[in-house]
PDB file of C-alpha atoms and ligand atoms in Angstrom:
ATOM      1  CA  MET A   1     -25.763  40.355 -39.773  1.00  0.00           C
ATOM      2  CA  VAL A   2     -24.381  41.891 -36.571  1.00  0.00           C
ATOM      3  CA  GLN A   3     -21.824  43.763 -38.669  1.00  0.00           C
ATOM      4  CA  SER A   4     -24.334  44.836 -41.331  1.00  0.00           C
ATOM      5  CA  TYR A   5     -26.784  46.271 -38.786  1.00  0.00           C
ATOM      6  CA  THR A   6     -23.972  48.013 -36.898  1.00  0.00           C
ATOM      7  CA  ASP A   7     -22.873  49.626 -40.168  1.00  0.00           C
ATOM      8  CA  LEU A   8     -26.501  50.641 -40.897  1.00  0.00           C
ATOM      9  CA  LEU A   9     -26.884  52.161 -37.412  1.00  0.00           C
ATOM     10  CA  ILE A  10     -23.714  54.198 -37.835  1.00  0.00           C
ATOM     11  CA  GLU A  11     -24.916  55.300 -41.265  1.00  0.00           C
ATOM     12  CA  GLN A  12     -28.301  56.379 -39.831  1.00  0.00           C
ATOM     13  CA  CYS A  13     -26.553  58.411 -37.132  1.00  0.00           C
ATOM     14  CA  GLU A  14     -24.279  60.142 -39.611  1.00  0.00           C
ATOM     15  CA  GLY A  15     -22.784  63.281 -38.139  1.00  0.00           C
ATOM     16  CA  LYS A  16     -24.155  62.450 -34.660  1.00  0.00           C
ATOM     17  CA  VAL A  17     -21.726  59.642 -33.782  1.00  0.00           C
ATOM     18  CA  THR A  18     -19.957  60.749 -30.616  1.00  0.00           C
ATOM     19  CA  GLY A  19     -16.725  59.368 -29.100  1.00  0.00           C
ATOM     20  CA  ASP A  20     -18.420  56.621 -27.063  1.00  0.00           C
ATOM     21  CA  VAL A  21     -20.688  55.391 -29.861  1.00  0.00           C
ATOM     22  CA  LYS A  22     -17.748  55.299 -32.247  1.00  0.00           C
ATOM     23  CA  GLU A  23     -15.664  53.334 -29.744  1.00  0.00           C
ATOM     24  CA  PHE A  24     -18.500  50.865 -29.020  1.00  0.00           C
ATOM     25  CA  SER A  25     -19.103  50.267 -32.731  1.00  0.00           C
ATOM     26  CA  GLU A  26     -15.392  49.592 -33.188  1.00  0.00           C
ATOM     27  CA  HIS A  27     -15.582  46.995 -30.386  1.00  0.00           C
ATOM     28  CA  ILE A  28     -18.498  45.322 -32.193  1.00  0.00           C
ATOM     29  CA  THR A  29     -16.491  45.225 -35.430  1.00  0.00           C
ATOM     30  CA  GLU A  30     -13.477  43.732 -33.634  1.00  0.00           C
ATOM     31  CA  GLY A  31     -15.676  41.129 -31.958  1.00  0.00           C
ATOM     32  CA  VAL A  32     -17.383  40.215 -35.231  1.00  0.00           C
ATOM     33  CA  THR A  33     -14.019  39.884 -36.989  1.00  0.00           C
ATOM     34  CA  ARG A  34     -12.739  37.579 -34.244  1.00  0.00           C
ATOM     35  CA  MET A  35     -15.951  35.539 -34.245  1.00  0.00           C
ATOM     36  CA  ARG A  36     -15.773  35.147 -38.034  1.00  0.00           C
ATOM     37  CA  ALA A  37     -12.151  33.960 -37.812  1.00  0.00           C
ATOM     38  CA  LEU A  38     -13.063  31.545 -35.020  1.00  0.00           C
ATOM     39  CA  ILE A  39     -16.036  30.070 -36.913  1.00  0.00           C
ATOM     40  CA  ASN A  40     -13.977  29.727 -40.111  1.00  0.00           C
ATOM     41  CA  GLY A  41     -11.193  28.081 -38.089  1.00  0.00           C
ATOM     42  CA  LEU A  42     -13.624  25.683 -36.434  1.00  0.00           C
ATOM     43  CA  LEU A  43     -15.199  24.830 -39.788  1.00  0.00           C
ATOM     44  CA  ALA A  44     -11.766  24.112 -41.291  1.00  0.00           C
ATOM     45  CA  TYR A  45     -10.919  21.945 -38.264  1.00  0.00           C
ATOM     46  CA  SER A  46     -14.136  19.955 -38.365  1.00  0.00           C
ATOM     47  CA  ARG A  47     -13.978  19.478 -42.142  1.00  0.00           C
ATOM     48  CA  VAL A  48     -10.551  17.820 -42.180  1.00  0.00           C
ATOM     49  CA  GLY A  49     -12.117  14.437 -41.488  1.00  0.00           C
ATOM     50  CA  THR A  50     -15.365  14.889 -43.407  1.00  0.00           C
ATOM     51  CA  HIS A  51     -14.507  16.965 -46.507  1.00  0.00           C
ATOM     52  CA  GLY A  52     -11.142  15.451 -47.453  1.00  0.00           C
ATOM     53  CA  LYS A  53     -10.219  14.676 -51.074  1.00  0.00           C
ATOM     54  CA  PRO A  54      -8.458  11.433 -51.990  1.00  0.00           C
ATOM     55  CA  LEU A  55      -4.663  11.500 -51.573  1.00  0.00           C
ATOM     56  CA  GLU A  56      -2.927  12.099 -54.910  1.00  0.00           C
ATOM     57  CA  PRO A  57       0.621  12.936 -56.027  1.00  0.00           C
ATOM     58  CA  THR A  58       1.068  16.552 -54.929  1.00  0.00           C
ATOM     59  CA  ASP A  59       4.005  18.806 -55.754  1.00  0.00           C
ATOM     60  CA  CYS A  60       4.947  20.541 -52.497  1.00  0.00           C
ATOM     61  CA  ASN A  61       6.723  23.361 -54.375  1.00  0.00           C
ATOM     62  CA  VAL A  62       3.333  24.336 -55.832  1.00  0.00           C
ATOM     63  CA  VAL A  63       1.694  23.940 -52.410  1.00  0.00           C
ATOM     64  CA  PHE A  64       4.348  26.211 -50.879  1.00  0.00           C
ATOM     65  CA  GLU A  65       3.762  28.931 -53.519  1.00  0.00           C
ATOM     66  CA  GLU A  66       0.014  28.788 -52.990  1.00  0.00           C
ATOM     67  CA  ALA A  67       0.292  28.973 -49.192  1.00  0.00           C
ATOM     68  CA  VAL A  68       2.656  31.969 -49.367  1.00  0.00           C
ATOM     69  CA  ASN A  69       0.377  33.620 -51.904  1.00  0.00           C
ATOM     70  CA  ASN A  70      -2.558  33.268 -49.488  1.00  0.00           C
ATOM     71  CA  LEU A  71      -0.406  34.951 -46.813  1.00  0.00           C
ATOM     72  CA  LEU A  72       0.857  37.748 -49.063  1.00  0.00           C
ATOM     73  CA  VAL A  73      -0.537  40.625 -46.982  1.00  0.00           C
ATOM     74  CA  ALA A  74       0.997  39.362 -43.708  1.00  0.00           C
ATOM     75  CA  VAL A  75       4.286  38.535 -45.458  1.00  0.00           C
ATOM     76  CA  LYS A  76       4.549  41.991 -47.025  1.00  0.00           C
ATOM     77  CA  GLU A  77       3.480  43.879 -43.897  1.00  0.00           C
ATOM     78  CA  SER A  78       6.043  42.097 -41.721  1.00  0.00           C
ATOM     79  CA  LYS A  79       8.777  42.247 -44.422  1.00  0.00           C
ATOM     80  CA  ALA A  80       9.209  38.511 -43.964  1.00  0.00           C
ATOM     81  CA  SER A  81      11.531  36.429 -46.074  1.00  0.00           C
ATOM     82  CA  VAL A  82       9.953  33.036 -46.758  1.00  0.00           C
ATOM     83  CA  THR A  83      12.223  30.578 -48.568  1.00  0.00           C
ATOM     84  CA  HIS A  84      12.312  26.883 -49.348  1.00  0.00           C
ATOM     85  CA  ASP A  85      14.606  24.094 -50.476  1.00  0.00           C
ATOM     86  CA  PRO A  86      13.448  21.974 -53.426  1.00  0.00           C
ATOM     87  CA  LEU A  87      10.427  20.111 -52.051  1.00  0.00           C
ATOM     88  CA  PRO A  88       9.208  16.625 -52.972  1.00  0.00           C
ATOM     89  CA  THR A  89       6.013  15.316 -54.512  1.00  0.00           C
ATOM     90  CA  VAL A  90       4.041  13.395 -51.905  1.00  0.00           C
ATOM     91  CA  SER A  91       0.763  11.550 -51.731  1.00  0.00           C
ATOM     92  CA  ALA A  92      -1.610  14.134 -50.255  1.00  0.00           C
ATOM     93  CA  ASP A  93      -4.839  16.100 -50.354  1.00  0.00           C
ATOM     94  CA  SER A  94      -3.490  19.280 -51.968  1.00  0.00           C
ATOM     95  CA  THR A  95      -6.084  21.576 -50.347  1.00  0.00           C
ATOM     96  CA  GLN A  96      -5.294  20.248 -46.886  1.00  0.00           C
ATOM     97  CA  LEU A  97      -1.548  20.351 -47.499  1.00  0.00           C
ATOM     98  CA  THR A  98      -1.881  24.016 -48.529  1.00  0.00           C
ATOM     99  CA  GLN A  99      -3.817  24.690 -45.323  1.00  0.00           C
ATOM    100  CA  LEU A 100      -1.076  22.940 -43.321  1.00  0.00           C
ATOM    101  CA  PHE A 101       1.740  24.969 -44.935  1.00  0.00           C
ATOM    102  CA  GLN A 102      -0.318  28.132 -44.598  1.00  0.00           C
ATOM    103  CA  ASN A 103      -0.998  27.657 -40.877  1.00  0.00           C
ATOM    104  CA  LEU A 104       2.643  26.876 -40.083  1.00  0.00           C
ATOM    105  CA  ILE A 105       4.154  29.629 -42.252  1.00  0.00           C
ATOM    106  CA  GLY A 106       1.462  32.060 -41.035  1.00  0.00           C
ATOM    107  CA  ASN A 107       2.399  31.358 -37.409  1.00  0.00           C
ATOM    108  CA  ALA A 108       6.110  31.642 -38.206  1.00  0.00           C
ATOM    109  CA  VAL A 109       5.466  35.111 -39.651  1.00  0.00           C
ATOM    110  CA  LYS A 110       3.084  36.120 -36.846  1.00  0.00           C
ATOM    111  CA  PHE A 111       4.990  35.042 -33.715  1.00  0.00           C
ATOM    112  CA  GLN A 112       7.947  37.256 -34.439  1.00  0.00           C
ATOM    113  CA  LYS A 113      10.142  39.422 -32.242  1.00  0.00           C
ATOM    114  CA  LYS A 114       9.503  43.168 -32.360  1.00  0.00           C
ATOM    115  CA  ASP A 115      11.482  44.942 -35.081  1.00  0.00           C
ATOM    116  CA  VAL A 116      13.054  41.717 -36.388  1.00  0.00           C
ATOM    117  CA  PRO A 117      11.853  40.792 -39.899  1.00  0.00           C
ATOM    118  CA  PRO A 118      10.708  37.159 -39.872  1.00  0.00           C
ATOM    119  CA  GLN A 119      12.872  34.627 -41.686  1.00  0.00           C
ATOM    120  CA  VAL A 120      11.039  31.439 -42.476  1.00  0.00           C
ATOM    121  CA  HIS A 121      12.531  28.447 -44.221  1.00  0.00           C
ATOM    122  CA  VAL A 122      10.761  25.289 -45.357  1.00  0.00           C
ATOM    123  CA  SER A 123      12.674  22.128 -46.173  1.00  0.00           C
ATOM    124  CA  ALA A 124      12.177  18.386 -46.476  1.00  0.00           C
ATOM    125  CA  GLU A 125      14.460  15.446 -45.838  1.00  0.00           C
ATOM    126  CA  TYR A 126      13.898  11.801 -46.762  1.00  0.00           C
ATOM    127  CA  LYS A 127      14.497   9.683 -43.640  1.00  0.00           C
ATOM    128  CA  GLU A 128      13.625   6.042 -43.105  1.00  0.00           C
ATOM    129  CA  LYS A 129      11.109   5.894 -45.967  1.00  0.00           C
ATOM    130  CA  GLU A 130       9.320   9.061 -44.901  1.00  0.00           C
ATOM    131  CA  TRP A 131       9.456  12.719 -45.847  1.00  0.00           C
ATOM    132  CA  VAL A 132      10.192  14.854 -42.810  1.00  0.00           C
ATOM    133  CA  PHE A 133       9.274  18.492 -43.473  1.00  0.00           C
ATOM    134  CA  SER A 134      10.426  21.395 -41.364  1.00  0.00           C
ATOM    135  CA  VAL A 135       9.240  24.982 -41.043  1.00  0.00           C
ATOM    136  CA  GLN A 136      11.873  27.029 -39.264  1.00  0.00           C
ATOM    137  CA  ASP A 137      11.558  30.602 -37.976  1.00  0.00           C
ATOM    138  CA  ASN A 138      13.574  33.203 -36.082  1.00  0.00           C
ATOM    139  CA  GLY A 139      10.632  34.267 -33.917  1.00  0.00           C
ATOM    140  CA  ILE A 140       9.806  34.324 -30.206  1.00  0.00           C
ATOM    141  CA  GLY A 141      10.239  30.564 -29.696  1.00  0.00           C
ATOM    142  CA  ILE A 142       8.218  28.373 -27.316  1.00  0.00           C
ATOM    143  CA  ASP A 143       8.880  27.102 -23.816  1.00  0.00           C
ATOM    144  CA  PRO A 144       9.286  23.266 -24.027  1.00  0.00           C
ATOM    145  CA  LYS A 145       6.643  22.825 -21.330  1.00  0.00           C
ATOM    146  CA  TYR A 146       4.001  23.890 -23.919  1.00  0.00           C
ATOM    147  CA  PHE A 147       5.166  21.585 -26.741  1.00  0.00           C
ATOM    148  CA  GLU A 148       2.151  19.234 -26.391  1.00  0.00           C
ATOM    149  CA  ARG A 149      -0.453  21.764 -25.337  1.00  0.00           C
ATOM    150  CA  ILE A 150      -0.198  24.032 -28.378  1.00  0.00           C
ATOM    151  CA  PHE A 151      -1.550  21.267 -30.635  1.00  0.00           C
ATOM    152  CA  LEU A 152      -4.846  21.134 -28.694  1.00  0.00           C
ATOM    153  CA  PRO A 153      -7.808  23.286 -29.840  1.00  0.00           C
ATOM    154  CA  PHE A 154      -8.038  26.756 -28.269  1.00  0.00           C
ATOM    155  CA  GLN A 155      -4.697  26.570 -26.485  1.00  0.00           C
ATOM    156  CA  ARG A 156      -2.830  29.839 -26.895  1.00  0.00           C
ATOM    157  CA  LEU A 157       0.166  31.165 -25.020  1.00  0.00           C
ATOM    158  CA  HIS A 158      -0.579  34.848 -25.613  1.00  0.00           C
ATOM    159  CA  THR A 159      -3.461  37.282 -25.423  1.00  0.00           C
ATOM    160  CA  VAL A 160      -5.249  38.361 -28.587  1.00  0.00           C
ATOM    161  CA  ALA A 161      -3.875  41.872 -27.991  1.00  0.00           C
ATOM    162  CA  GLU A 162      -0.288  40.557 -28.135  1.00  0.00           C
ATOM    163  CA  TYR A 163      -0.778  38.259 -31.128  1.00  0.00           C
ATOM    164  CA  PRO A 164      -4.152  37.784 -32.867  1.00  0.00           C
ATOM    165  CA  GLY A 165      -5.566  34.298 -33.363  1.00  0.00           C
ATOM    166  CA  SER A 166      -8.108  31.811 -32.056  1.00  0.00           C
ATOM    167  CA  GLY A 167      -5.895  28.847 -31.171  1.00  0.00           C
ATOM    168  CA  ILE A 168      -7.323  26.368 -33.698  1.00  0.00           C
ATOM    169  CA  GLY A 169      -4.518  26.487 -36.312  1.00  0.00           C
ATOM    170  CA  LEU A 170      -2.109  23.910 -34.914  1.00  0.00           C
ATOM    171  CA  ALA A 171      -4.955  21.566 -33.902  1.00  0.00           C
ATOM    172  CA  THR A 172      -6.034  21.664 -37.563  1.00  0.00           C
ATOM    173  CA  CYS A 173      -2.426  21.000 -38.662  1.00  0.00           C
ATOM    174  CA  ARG A 174      -2.323  17.941 -36.421  1.00  0.00           C
ATOM    175  CA  LYS A 175      -5.628  16.626 -37.778  1.00  0.00           C
ATOM    176  CA  ILE A 176      -4.423  17.102 -41.375  1.00  0.00           C
ATOM    177  CA  VAL A 177      -1.097  15.370 -40.752  1.00  0.00           C
ATOM    178  CA  GLU A 178      -2.809  12.492 -38.941  1.00  0.00           C
ATOM    179  CA  ARG A 179      -5.292  12.067 -41.808  1.00  0.00           C
ATOM    180  CA  HIS A 180      -2.217  11.553 -44.026  1.00  0.00           C
ATOM    181  CA  GLY A 181      -0.856   8.923 -41.606  1.00  0.00           C
ATOM    182  CA  GLY A 182       1.922  11.180 -40.274  1.00  0.00           C
ATOM    183  CA  ARG A 183       2.722  13.139 -37.137  1.00  0.00           C
ATOM    184  CA  ILE A 184       3.682  16.678 -36.169  1.00  0.00           C
ATOM    185  CA  TRP A 185       5.894  18.079 -33.415  1.00  0.00           C
ATOM    186  CA  VAL A 186       7.904  21.132 -32.495  1.00  0.00           C
ATOM    187  CA  SER A 187      11.384  21.898 -31.298  1.00  0.00           C
ATOM    188  CA  ALA A 188      12.032  25.374 -29.930  1.00  0.00           C
ATOM    189  CA  GLU A 189      13.482  27.488 -27.188  1.00  0.00           C
ATOM    190  CA  PRO A 190      12.093  30.744 -25.826  1.00  0.00           C
ATOM    191  CA  SER A 191      13.386  33.679 -27.929  1.00  0.00           C
ATOM    192  CA  LYS A 192      15.484  31.414 -30.166  1.00  0.00           C
ATOM    193  CA  GLY A 193      12.918  30.642 -32.833  1.00  0.00           C
ATOM    194  CA  SER A 194      10.970  27.454 -33.501  1.00  0.00           C
ATOM    195  CA  VAL A 195      11.076  24.546 -35.904  1.00  0.00           C
ATOM    196  CA  PHE A 196       7.848  22.693 -36.624  1.00  0.00           C
ATOM    197  CA  TYR A 197       8.350  19.226 -38.121  1.00  0.00           C
ATOM    198  CA  PHE A 198       5.801  17.006 -39.776  1.00  0.00           C
ATOM    199  CA  ILE A 199       5.908  13.674 -41.559  1.00  0.00           C
ATOM    200  CA  ILE A 200       3.921  12.799 -44.663  1.00  0.00           C
ATOM    201  CA  PRO A 201       4.515   9.090 -45.332  1.00  0.00           C
ATOM    202  CA  SER A 202       5.121   8.734 -49.050  1.00  0.00           C
ATOM    203  CA  PRO A 203       7.518   6.704 -51.174  1.00  0.00           C
ATOM    204  CA  LYS A 204      10.394   8.644 -52.756  1.00  0.00           C
ATOM    205  CA  GLU A 205       9.527   9.326 -56.411  1.00  0.00           C
TER     206      GLU A 205
HETATM  207  P1  ADP B   1      -3.148  30.839 -33.039  1.00  0.00           P
HETATM  208  O1  ADP B   1      -2.064  31.079 -34.051  1.00  0.00           O
HETATM  209  O2  ADP B   1      -4.493  31.184 -33.520  1.00  0.00           O
HETATM  210  O3  ADP B   1      -2.828  31.407 -31.697  1.00  0.00           O
HETATM  211  P2  ADP B   1      -2.331  28.039 -33.167  1.00  0.00           P
HETATM  212  O4  ADP B   1      -3.117  26.822 -32.819  1.00  0.00           O
HETATM  213  O5  ADP B   1      -1.853  28.168 -34.560  1.00  0.00           O
HETATM  214  O6  ADP B   1      -3.246  29.259 -32.768  1.00  0.00           O
HETATM  215  O7  ADP B   1      -1.069  28.129 -32.202  1.00  0.00           O
HETATM  216  C1  ADP B   1      -1.237  27.876 -30.806  1.00  0.00           C
HETATM  217  C2  ADP B   1      -0.181  28.640 -30.021  1.00  0.00           C
HETATM  218  O8  ADP B   1       1.112  28.066 -30.273  1.00  0.00           O
HETATM  219  C3  ADP B   1      -0.037  30.095 -30.410  1.00  0.00           C
HETATM  220  O9  ADP B   1      -0.985  30.913 -29.760  1.00  0.00           O
HETATM  221  C4  ADP B   1       1.391  30.403 -29.976  1.00  0.00           C
HETATM  222  O10 ADP B   1       1.414  30.674 -28.593  1.00  0.00           O
HETATM  223  C5  ADP B   1       2.109  29.088 -30.227  1.00  0.00           C
HETATM  224  N1  ADP B   1       2.824  29.102 -31.536  1.00  0.00           N
HETATM  225  C6  ADP B   1       2.408  28.554 -32.696  1.00  0.00           C
HETATM  226  N2  ADP B   1       3.316  28.725 -33.686  1.00  0.00           N
HETATM  227  C7  ADP B   1       4.341  29.413 -33.136  1.00  0.00           C
HETATM  228  C8  ADP B   1       5.602  29.892 -33.626  1.00  0.00           C
HETATM  229  N3  ADP B   1       5.994  29.690 -34.901  1.00  0.00           N
HETATM  230  N4  ADP B   1       6.413  30.554 -32.750  1.00  0.00           N
HETATM  231  C9  ADP B   1       6.032  30.748 -31.468  1.00  0.00           C
HETATM  232  N5  ADP B   1       4.859  30.316 -30.936  1.00  0.00           N
HETATM  233  C10 ADP B   1       4.017  29.654 -31.754  1.00  0.00           C
END
């Protein structure tokens, strides 16, 4: 509604919109866009526990393709290369698994170094009766002192001007992984890229 009425106001003032009014309306649009992303993020976070589907055999190769497809604009704009090893079929909620892949790959593409095309690789290894997935990037990395904090809601290490986002993505990833009985963690160094790992307990098929 805020956006619609702002658009109507600008339309009504056609030809009379001066520098300041134009700038203010752009601020409103930016704010509305951020608020929409935040509300959608919060909804996704809160729905992990309440709107989940039963866990069923889910082909992670299909999940990967879907997640990358949802990120197509960001992938193309950043000239990212997003690759994967053959991935297993695990017992999962396919919608939530897609969201998990999408959040992790989306971050890997977003938190990149200037002028370095992102390289993201997803793989999975069967260790001690569990599938351990990894999402590796060549981006800006993370200081180990923030390894726990980034999985909490609204914890961001950068301003919105540096990298857009509302800080709810990794908290949602953690909730999804925990709903599947697994865990998620990160290994990274500043400026040397990051690897996010998560476990989805599932027998090898
Ligand atoms: P958002 O992406 O909206 O900022 P997230 O919850 O997804 O929120 O991530 C929290 C913070 O963790 C990010 O703001 C960023 O500082 C850090 N982070 C997440 N993924 C990466 C990554 N692949 N490389 C570097 N930093 C990351």
